Amino acid sequence: DAPTRLLVEKKCYDEVVAIAKKAAEEIKVGDPQEDGDHLGPLFDKIQFDRVQNMIQVGIDEGAELLVGGLGKPEGLEKGWFTKPTIFVNVNNSMRVAQEEIFGPVLVIIPFEDEKEAIEIANDTPYGLAAYLQTGDTNRAERVSRKLRAGGVHVNGGGYNYGSPFGGYKESGNGREGGDMGLEDYLETKALHIA
């Protein structure tokens, strides 16, 4: 999973932006055939062009470029490598906040309170996964119930293999995995007797 939007409470927004900037600047980009912890290229030219176009859209929409941007990382001109990119001071009406980018691009959106965060999180045509960080178990459960996403990862919780996988809205219908995934292979008969 590669989340596109990061919603951050306004009272700690600047601190989170500084952490995100440092993290993005430390990401190494390199050859996927080499061992090590680094980011490889995008799949093909079509996806590279799409991601570059979305970065340009963010710039044109007035999102503030924090790190990264257009073009390939220095020294990686061959291949479909993309600079890890972060936009800040994004509002959820911008295309970079509404469209799935499928590249190393993150937008950071401020929110005032829990109610607004849920509204922003759900204000998208997609709903495959959501991520929630909180030290409050009650808040985690309360917010997770309100998020329109097929999976909610709380405090970095990974995918539990065997659980149903799928999304809401334009992220698809139905589920793979678990008992729900098996139901796709069953035939159901309704019997109507007068």
Short mmCIF file of C-alpha atoms in Angstrom, two decimals:
data_model
loop_
_atom_site.label_atom_id
_atom_site.label_comp_id
_atom_site.label_asym_id
_atom_site.label_seq_id
_atom_site.Cartn_x
_atom_site.Cartn_y
_atom_site.Cartn_z
CA ASP A 1 0.00 0.00 0.00
CA ALA A 2 1.11 3.52 -0.76
CA PRO A 3 -1.25 6.09 0.72
CA THR A 4 -1.68 9.28 -1.31
CA ARG A 5 -3.16 11.57 1.35
CA LEU A 6 -1.90 12.28 4.86
CA LEU A 7 -4.40 14.13 7.03
CA VAL A 8 -2.77 15.90 9.96
CA GLU A 9 -4.33 17.75 12.88
CA LYS A 10 -3.50 21.46 12.62
CA LYS A 11 -1.96 21.66 16.09
CA CYS A 12 0.92 19.35 15.03
CA TYR A 13 0.91 20.06 11.28
CA ASP A 14 4.26 21.88 11.11
CA GLU A 15 5.99 19.17 13.14
CA VAL A 16 4.63 16.41 10.89
CA VAL A 17 5.60 18.33 7.75
CA ALA A 18 9.19 18.59 9.03
CA ILE A 19 9.28 14.84 9.78
CA ALA A 20 7.82 13.99 6.35
CA LYS A 21 10.33 16.24 4.58
CA LYS A 22 13.26 14.62 6.36
CA ALA A 23 11.94 11.13 5.62
CA ALA A 24 11.41 11.89 1.92
CA GLU A 25 14.86 13.42 1.55
CA GLU A 26 16.39 10.27 3.08
CA ILE A 27 14.64 7.86 0.68
CA LYS A 28 17.18 6.31 -1.65
CA VAL A 29 16.13 5.72 -5.25
CA GLY A 30 18.00 3.05 -7.16
CA ASP A 31 18.27 -0.13 -9.20
CA PRO A 32 15.69 -2.69 -8.04
CA GLN A 33 18.09 -5.51 -8.92
CA GLU A 34 20.54 -4.33 -6.27
CA ASP A 35 20.21 -5.36 -2.64
CA GLY A 36 19.31 -2.69 -0.15
CA ASP A 37 16.55 -0.48 1.10
CA HIS A 38 15.61 1.82 -1.75
CA LEU A 39 12.81 2.82 -4.10
CA GLY A 40 12.85 1.42 -7.63
CA PRO A 41 11.33 2.79 -10.84
CA LEU A 42 7.71 2.92 -11.89
CA PHE A 43 6.38 0.09 -14.06
CA ASP A 44 6.51 1.72 -17.49
CA LYS A 45 6.49 4.98 -19.44
CA ILE A 46 2.69 5.22 -19.29
CA GLN A 47 2.74 5.21 -15.48
CA PHE A 48 5.79 7.50 -15.34
CA ASP A 49 4.04 10.03 -17.59
CA ARG A 50 0.86 9.76 -15.51
CA VAL A 51 2.71 10.44 -12.26
CA GLN A 52 4.68 13.32 -13.80
CA ASN A 53 1.39 14.77 -15.08
CA MET A 54 -0.14 14.58 -11.59
CA ILE A 55 2.90 16.34 -10.10
CA GLN A 56 2.42 19.10 -12.68
CA VAL A 57 -1.30 19.22 -11.82
CA GLY A 58 -0.42 19.73 -8.14
CA ILE A 59 1.93 22.57 -9.04
CA ASP A 60 -0.69 24.14 -11.32
CA GLU A 61 -3.38 23.84 -8.62
CA GLY A 62 -1.23 25.80 -6.19
CA ALA A 63 -0.19 23.00 -3.85
CA GLU A 64 3.12 23.84 -2.18
CA LEU A 65 5.93 21.52 -3.29
CA LEU A 66 7.84 20.48 -0.15
CA VAL A 67 10.26 17.99 -1.69
CA GLY A 68 10.76 16.23 -5.02
CA GLY A 69 8.96 17.46 -8.08
CA LEU A 70 9.12 16.92 -11.80
CA GLY A 71 11.72 14.88 -13.60
CA LYS A 72 13.94 11.98 -12.65
CA PRO A 73 16.33 11.85 -9.70
CA GLU A 74 19.86 12.96 -10.49
CA GLY A 75 21.96 10.14 -11.92
CA LEU A 76 18.94 8.01 -12.85
CA GLU A 77 18.08 9.26 -16.31
CA LYS A 78 17.61 5.73 -17.73
CA GLY A 79 14.45 3.99 -16.50
CA TRP A 80 11.16 5.26 -15.11
CA PHE A 81 12.50 6.60 -11.82
CA THR A 82 10.51 9.32 -10.07
CA LYS A 83 11.54 11.70 -7.32
CA PRO A 84 9.78 11.04 -4.00
CA THR A 85 7.44 14.05 -3.89
CA ILE A 86 5.43 15.72 -1.14
CA PHE A 87 2.90 18.53 -1.47
CA VAL A 88 1.77 20.51 1.59
CA ASN A 89 -1.05 22.93 2.28
CA VAL A 90 -3.28 20.88 0.02
CA ASN A 91 -7.04 21.09 0.19
CA ASN A 92 -9.19 18.10 -0.60
CA SER A 93 -10.80 19.69 -3.66
CA MET A 94 -7.49 19.53 -5.56
CA ARG A 95 -7.04 16.71 -8.10
CA VAL A 96 -3.83 15.57 -6.37
CA ALA A 97 -5.96 14.87 -3.30
CA GLN A 98 -8.82 13.22 -5.17
CA GLU A 99 -7.12 10.97 -7.71
CA GLU A 100 -5.10 7.80 -7.16
CA ILE A 101 -1.56 8.61 -8.26
CA PHE A 102 0.14 5.20 -7.84
CA GLY A 103 3.57 6.71 -7.49
CA PRO A 104 5.82 8.15 -4.79
CA VAL A 105 3.68 11.26 -4.28
CA LEU A 106 2.10 12.29 -0.98
CA VAL A 107 -0.19 15.22 -0.22
CA ILE A 108 -0.49 16.51 3.34
CA ILE A 109 -3.84 18.02 4.28
CA PRO A 110 -4.52 19.84 7.57
CA PHE A 111 -7.70 19.28 9.59
CA GLU A 112 -9.16 20.94 12.67
CA ASP A 113 -10.91 18.11 14.54
CA GLU A 114 -12.01 14.47 14.30
CA LYS A 115 -15.27 15.31 12.54
CA GLU A 116 -13.48 17.25 9.80
CA ALA A 117 -10.84 14.52 9.42
CA ILE A 118 -13.53 11.88 8.82
CA GLU A 119 -15.30 14.16 6.31
CA ILE A 120 -12.07 14.72 4.38
CA ALA A 121 -11.09 11.04 4.52
CA ASN A 122 -14.46 9.98 3.12
CA ASP A 123 -14.58 12.77 0.53
CA THR A 124 -12.97 10.74 -2.24
CA PRO A 125 -14.32 8.47 -4.97
CA TYR A 126 -12.04 5.69 -3.66
CA GLY A 127 -12.04 3.56 -0.56
CA LEU A 128 -9.57 0.69 -0.61
CA ALA A 129 -7.58 1.39 2.54
CA ALA A 130 -7.30 3.96 5.29
CA TYR A 131 -4.63 4.44 7.92
CA LEU A 132 -5.16 5.83 11.40
CA GLN A 133 -2.63 6.82 14.05
CA THR A 134 -3.91 7.42 17.57
CA GLY A 135 -3.04 6.56 21.13
CA ASP A 136 -6.74 6.33 22.01
CA THR A 137 -8.27 2.87 21.45
CA ASN A 138 -11.82 4.21 21.70
CA ARG A 139 -11.05 6.85 19.07
CA ALA A 140 -9.48 4.20 16.82
CA GLU A 141 -12.64 2.08 16.94
CA ARG A 142 -15.00 5.06 16.64
CA VAL A 143 -13.21 6.60 13.65
CA SER A 144 -12.59 3.24 11.92
CA ARG A 145 -16.35 2.55 11.94
CA LYS A 146 -16.97 5.86 10.16
CA LEU A 147 -14.29 5.52 7.48
CA ARG A 148 -15.60 4.35 4.11
CA ALA A 149 -12.69 2.03 3.30
CA GLY A 150 -12.40 -1.72 2.86
CA GLY A 151 -9.51 -1.94 5.30
CA VAL A 152 -8.37 0.32 8.12
CA HIS A 153 -4.80 -0.04 9.40
CA VAL A 154 -4.50 1.33 12.93
CA ASN A 155 -1.11 2.46 14.26
CA GLY A 156 0.81 0.77 11.47
CA GLY A 157 -1.10 -2.51 11.68
CA GLY A 158 -0.23 -4.68 8.70
CA TYR A 159 -2.55 -6.74 6.56
CA ASN A 160 -3.88 -9.82 8.37
CA TYR A 161 -3.58 -12.61 5.79
CA GLY A 162 -6.78 -14.55 5.38
CA SER A 163 -8.97 -11.55 6.15
CA PRO A 164 -11.28 -10.15 3.45
CA PHE A 165 -9.60 -7.71 1.05
CA GLY A 166 -11.43 -5.20 -1.10
CA GLY A 167 -12.67 -1.64 -1.24
CA TYR A 168 -15.61 0.70 -1.23
CA LYS A 169 -16.87 3.02 -3.96
CA GLU A 170 -14.64 3.08 -7.09
CA SER A 171 -12.10 0.84 -5.36
CA GLY A 172 -14.30 -2.13 -6.23
CA ASN A 173 -17.06 -4.35 -5.00
CA GLY A 174 -16.79 -7.71 -3.30
CA ARG A 175 -13.96 -9.20 -1.30
CA GLU A 176 -11.04 -11.54 -1.84
CA GLY A 177 -9.79 -13.77 0.96
CA GLY A 178 -11.46 -15.09 4.09
CA ASP A 179 -14.94 -16.59 4.15
CA MET A 180 -16.29 -13.70 2.08
CA GLY A 181 -13.80 -14.45 -0.70
CA LEU A 182 -14.87 -18.10 -0.79
CA GLU A 183 -18.49 -17.08 -1.35
CA ASP A 184 -17.59 -15.96 -4.89
CA TYR A 185 -17.00 -19.62 -5.75
CA LEU A 186 -20.34 -20.82 -4.37
CA GLU A 187 -23.69 -20.91 -6.11
CA THR A 188 -26.71 -19.85 -4.13
CA LYS A 189 -30.20 -21.08 -4.90
CA ALA A 190 -33.32 -19.30 -3.71
CA LEU A 191 -36.33 -21.59 -3.38
CA HIS A 192 -39.76 -19.94 -3.79
CA ILE A 193 -42.69 -22.19 -2.90
CA ALA A 194 -46.33 -21.18 -3.19
#
